[in-house]
Short mmCIF file of C-alpha atoms in Angstrom, two decimals:
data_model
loop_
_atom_site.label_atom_id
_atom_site.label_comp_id
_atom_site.label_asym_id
_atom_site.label_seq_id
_atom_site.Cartn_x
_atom_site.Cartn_y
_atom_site.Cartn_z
CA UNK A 1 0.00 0.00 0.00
CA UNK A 2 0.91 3.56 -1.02
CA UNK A 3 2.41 5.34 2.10
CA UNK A 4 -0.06 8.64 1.70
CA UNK A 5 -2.51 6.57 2.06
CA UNK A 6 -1.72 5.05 5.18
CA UNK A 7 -1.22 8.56 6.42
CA UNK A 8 -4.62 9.66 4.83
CA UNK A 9 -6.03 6.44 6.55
CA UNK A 10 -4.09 7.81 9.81
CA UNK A 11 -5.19 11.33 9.61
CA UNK A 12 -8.51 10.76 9.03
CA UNK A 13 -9.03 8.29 12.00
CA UNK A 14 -7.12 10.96 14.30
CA UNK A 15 -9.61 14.10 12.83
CA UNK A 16 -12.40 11.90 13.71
CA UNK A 17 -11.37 10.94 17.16
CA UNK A 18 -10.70 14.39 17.55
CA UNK A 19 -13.82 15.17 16.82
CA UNK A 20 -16.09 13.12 18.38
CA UNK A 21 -13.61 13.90 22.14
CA UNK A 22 -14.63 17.59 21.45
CA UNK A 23 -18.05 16.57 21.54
CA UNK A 24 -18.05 14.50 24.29
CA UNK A 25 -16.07 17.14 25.92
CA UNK A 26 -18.87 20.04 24.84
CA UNK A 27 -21.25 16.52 26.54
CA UNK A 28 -19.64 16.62 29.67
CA UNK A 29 -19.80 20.36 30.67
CA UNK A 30 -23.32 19.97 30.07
CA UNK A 31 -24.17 17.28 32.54
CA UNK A 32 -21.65 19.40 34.75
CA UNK A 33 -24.51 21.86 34.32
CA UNK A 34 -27.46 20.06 34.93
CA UNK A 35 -26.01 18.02 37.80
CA UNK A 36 -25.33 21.21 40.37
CA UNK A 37 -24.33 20.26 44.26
CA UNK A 38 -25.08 22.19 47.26
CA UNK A 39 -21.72 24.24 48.50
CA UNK A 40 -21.26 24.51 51.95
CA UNK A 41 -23.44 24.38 54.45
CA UNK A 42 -26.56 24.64 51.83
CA UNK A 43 -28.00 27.80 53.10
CA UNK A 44 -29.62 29.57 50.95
CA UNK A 45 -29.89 26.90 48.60
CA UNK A 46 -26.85 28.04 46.81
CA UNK A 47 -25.11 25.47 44.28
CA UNK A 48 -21.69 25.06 43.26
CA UNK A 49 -20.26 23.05 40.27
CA UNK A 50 -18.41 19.74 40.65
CA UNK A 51 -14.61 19.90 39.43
CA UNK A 52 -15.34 18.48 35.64
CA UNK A 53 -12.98 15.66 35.66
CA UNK A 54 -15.63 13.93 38.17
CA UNK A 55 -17.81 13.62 35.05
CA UNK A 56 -16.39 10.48 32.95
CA UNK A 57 -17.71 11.24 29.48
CA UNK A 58 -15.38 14.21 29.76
CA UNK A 59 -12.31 11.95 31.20
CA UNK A 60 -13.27 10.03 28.24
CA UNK A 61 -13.51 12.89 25.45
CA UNK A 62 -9.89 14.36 26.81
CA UNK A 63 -8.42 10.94 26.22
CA UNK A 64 -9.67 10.71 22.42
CA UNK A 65 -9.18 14.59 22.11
CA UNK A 66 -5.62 13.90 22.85
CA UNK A 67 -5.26 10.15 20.86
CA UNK A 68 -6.63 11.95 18.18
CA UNK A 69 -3.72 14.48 18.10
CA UNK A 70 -1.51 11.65 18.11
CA UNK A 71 -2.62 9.91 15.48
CA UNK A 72 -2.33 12.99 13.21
CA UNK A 73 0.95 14.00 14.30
CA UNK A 74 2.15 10.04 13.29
CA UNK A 75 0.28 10.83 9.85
CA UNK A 76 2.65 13.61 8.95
CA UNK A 77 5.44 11.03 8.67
CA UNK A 78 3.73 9.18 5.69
CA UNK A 79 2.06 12.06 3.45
CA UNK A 80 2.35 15.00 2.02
CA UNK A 81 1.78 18.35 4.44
CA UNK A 82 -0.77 19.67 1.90
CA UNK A 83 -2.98 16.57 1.79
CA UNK A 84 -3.41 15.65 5.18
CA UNK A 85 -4.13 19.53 6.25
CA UNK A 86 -6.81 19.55 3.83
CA UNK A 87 -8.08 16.37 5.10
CA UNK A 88 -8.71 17.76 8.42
CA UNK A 89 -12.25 19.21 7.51
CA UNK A 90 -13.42 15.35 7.27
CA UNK A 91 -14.17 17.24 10.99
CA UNK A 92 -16.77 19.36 9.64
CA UNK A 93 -18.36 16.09 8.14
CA UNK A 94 -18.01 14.24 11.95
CA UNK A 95 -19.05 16.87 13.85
CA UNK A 96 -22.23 16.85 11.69
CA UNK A 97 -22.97 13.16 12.94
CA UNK A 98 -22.01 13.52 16.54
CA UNK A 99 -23.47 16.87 17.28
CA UNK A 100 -27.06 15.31 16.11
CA UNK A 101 -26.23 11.68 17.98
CA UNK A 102 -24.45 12.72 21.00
CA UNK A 103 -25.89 16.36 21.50
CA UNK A 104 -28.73 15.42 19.87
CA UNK A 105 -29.03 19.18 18.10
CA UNK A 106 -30.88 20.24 15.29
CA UNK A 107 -28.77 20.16 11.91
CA UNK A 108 -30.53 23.13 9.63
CA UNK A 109 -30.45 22.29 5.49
CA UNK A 110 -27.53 24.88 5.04
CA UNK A 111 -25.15 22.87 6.69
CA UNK A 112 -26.22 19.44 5.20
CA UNK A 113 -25.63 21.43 1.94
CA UNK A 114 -22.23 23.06 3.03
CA UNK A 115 -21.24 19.65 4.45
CA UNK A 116 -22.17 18.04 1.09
CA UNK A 117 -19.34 20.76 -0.98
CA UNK A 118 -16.62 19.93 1.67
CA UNK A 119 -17.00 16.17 0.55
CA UNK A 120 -17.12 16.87 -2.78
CA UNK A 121 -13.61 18.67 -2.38
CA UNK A 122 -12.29 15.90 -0.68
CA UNK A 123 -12.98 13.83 -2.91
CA UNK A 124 -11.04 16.26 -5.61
CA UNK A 125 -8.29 16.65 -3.76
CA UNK A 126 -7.54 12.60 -3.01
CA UNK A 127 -7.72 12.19 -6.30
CA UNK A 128 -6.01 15.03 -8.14
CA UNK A 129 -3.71 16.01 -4.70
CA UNK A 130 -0.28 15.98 -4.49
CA UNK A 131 0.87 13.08 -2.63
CA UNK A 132 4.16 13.38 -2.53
CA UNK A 133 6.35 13.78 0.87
CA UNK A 134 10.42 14.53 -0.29
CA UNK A 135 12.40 14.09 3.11
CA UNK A 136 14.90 16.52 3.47
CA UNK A 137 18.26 16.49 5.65
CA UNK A 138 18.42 18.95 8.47
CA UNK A 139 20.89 21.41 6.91
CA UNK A 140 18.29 21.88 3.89
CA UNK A 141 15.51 22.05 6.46
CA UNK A 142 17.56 25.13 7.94
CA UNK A 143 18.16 26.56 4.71
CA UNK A 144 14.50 26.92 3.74
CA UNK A 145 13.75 27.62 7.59
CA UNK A 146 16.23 30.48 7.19
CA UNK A 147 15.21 31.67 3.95
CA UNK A 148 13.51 35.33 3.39
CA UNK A 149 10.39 34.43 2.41
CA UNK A 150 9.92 32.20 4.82
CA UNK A 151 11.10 35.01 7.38
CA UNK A 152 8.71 37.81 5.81
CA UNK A 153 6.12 35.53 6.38
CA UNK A 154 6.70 34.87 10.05
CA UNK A 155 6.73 38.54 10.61
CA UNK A 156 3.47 39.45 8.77
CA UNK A 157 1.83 36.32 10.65
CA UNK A 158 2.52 37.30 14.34
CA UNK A 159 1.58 41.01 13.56
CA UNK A 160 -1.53 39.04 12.16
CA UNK A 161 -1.81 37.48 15.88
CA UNK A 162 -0.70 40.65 17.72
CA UNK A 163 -3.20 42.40 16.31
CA UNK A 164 -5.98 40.62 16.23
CA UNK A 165 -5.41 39.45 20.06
CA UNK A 166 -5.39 42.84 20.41
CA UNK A 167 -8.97 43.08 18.74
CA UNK A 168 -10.55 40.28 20.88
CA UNK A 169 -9.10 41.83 24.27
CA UNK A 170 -10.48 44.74 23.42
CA UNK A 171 -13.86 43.01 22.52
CA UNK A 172 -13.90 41.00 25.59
CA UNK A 173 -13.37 44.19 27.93
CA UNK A 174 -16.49 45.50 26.29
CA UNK A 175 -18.63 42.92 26.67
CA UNK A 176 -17.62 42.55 30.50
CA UNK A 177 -19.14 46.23 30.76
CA UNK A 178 -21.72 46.48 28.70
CA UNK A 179 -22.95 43.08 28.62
CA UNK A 180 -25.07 41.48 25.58
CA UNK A 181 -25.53 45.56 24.06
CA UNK A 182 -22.70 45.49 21.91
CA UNK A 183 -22.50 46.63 18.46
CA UNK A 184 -23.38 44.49 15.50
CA UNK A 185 -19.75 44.46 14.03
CA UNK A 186 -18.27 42.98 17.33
CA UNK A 187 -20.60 40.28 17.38
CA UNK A 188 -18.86 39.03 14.49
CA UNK A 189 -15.34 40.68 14.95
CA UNK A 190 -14.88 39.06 18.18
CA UNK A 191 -15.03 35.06 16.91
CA UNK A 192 -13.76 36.08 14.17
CA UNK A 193 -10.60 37.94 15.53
CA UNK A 194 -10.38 34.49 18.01
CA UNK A 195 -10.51 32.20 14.71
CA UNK A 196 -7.82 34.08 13.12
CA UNK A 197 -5.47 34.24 16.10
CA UNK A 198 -5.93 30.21 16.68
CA UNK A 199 -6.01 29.02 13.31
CA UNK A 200 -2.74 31.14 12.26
CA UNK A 201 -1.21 29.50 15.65
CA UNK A 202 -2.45 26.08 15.03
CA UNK A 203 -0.93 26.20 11.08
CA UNK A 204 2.58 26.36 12.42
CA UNK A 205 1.85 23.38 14.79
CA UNK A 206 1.11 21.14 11.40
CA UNK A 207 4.36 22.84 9.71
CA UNK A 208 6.45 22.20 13.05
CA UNK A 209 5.20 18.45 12.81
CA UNK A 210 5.86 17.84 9.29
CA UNK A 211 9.58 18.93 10.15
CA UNK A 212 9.98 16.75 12.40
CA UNK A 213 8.63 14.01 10.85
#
């Protein structure tokens, strides 16, 4: 068998895992919430929340949260950088199935539909992808590490972060003091300014691993 596609195979089983631990994880606070316990002495009936490791679909969720990350670090060792980050929004498709089974929440047309597309492009780019994965030698690795396009784009993506950290701080403050009465455009700057800072974090994690591997 093909190496990339033992490390599709690999990837794919760690995105899911992944997946379905977040959920179980999102599972877990919730029974944290429903299942309150009297602090104190109990006067005036005032509840406190149990530390959420007590609650085992969480212990549970951690543990495939974190196997899950495993698996997909291993996959970097047998496939191309470029296919198996793509391959990560199989997630979207999971998270579709567990959030209705293990949530049980609604899941509106839109997202069926959007879910349908991201298939669809998986499917494209399994098929027409580059599957390729050149090892290099250290001293190359530090050449291209080292090289000023590489550099210029490390500088323009933590003044990406910086700012945008800056943006949700900022956004957080506000809605500390003026509660759910914000304006429209922080409503959406604020995820959005979290997404950003995350996601651009997260990328160098997969480049990191790939290195390594």
């Amino acid at each position: 068998m093909r190496e990339w596609i033992i490390g599709a195979f690999i990837n794919i089983l760690g995105s899911i895992a992944i997946n379905f631990g977040t959920n179980l994880l999102k599972l877990g606070h919730d029974e944290r919430e429903r299942h309150p316990v009297l602090g104190g002495d109990g006067l005036n009936g005032k509840t406190v929340l149990r530390p959420i490791f007590h609650f085992q679909t969480w212990r549970i969720g951690i543990f495939l949260f974190a196997f899950g990350n495993c698996l997909n670090f291993v996959s970097f060792g047998y496939a191309a950088q470029s296919l198996l980050a793509a391959l990560g929004s199989i997630q979207f498709l999971s998270n579709l199935v567990f959030a209705y089974y293990v949530l049980n929440k609604t899941v509106p047309v839109k997202v069926l539909g959007a879910t349908a597309f991201i298939i669809l492009g998986n499917i494209f780019l399994v098929s027409f992808g580059n599957h390729q994965s050149p090892v290099y030698t250290p001293e190359q690795l530090t050449e291209k590490f080292s090289n000023i396009a590489f550099l210029l784009y490390c500088l323009i993506l933590v003044i990406v972060v910086a700012v945008h950290h800056y943006i949700y701080r900022i956004g957080e403050v506000l809605l500390a003091v003026t509660g759910h009465d914000m304006k429209v455009y922080w409503v959406v700057l604020l995820p959005f300014s979290y997404a950003v800072v995350s996601g651009a974090v997260g990328s160098c994690s997969v480049l990191f691993a790939k290195s390594l591997l």
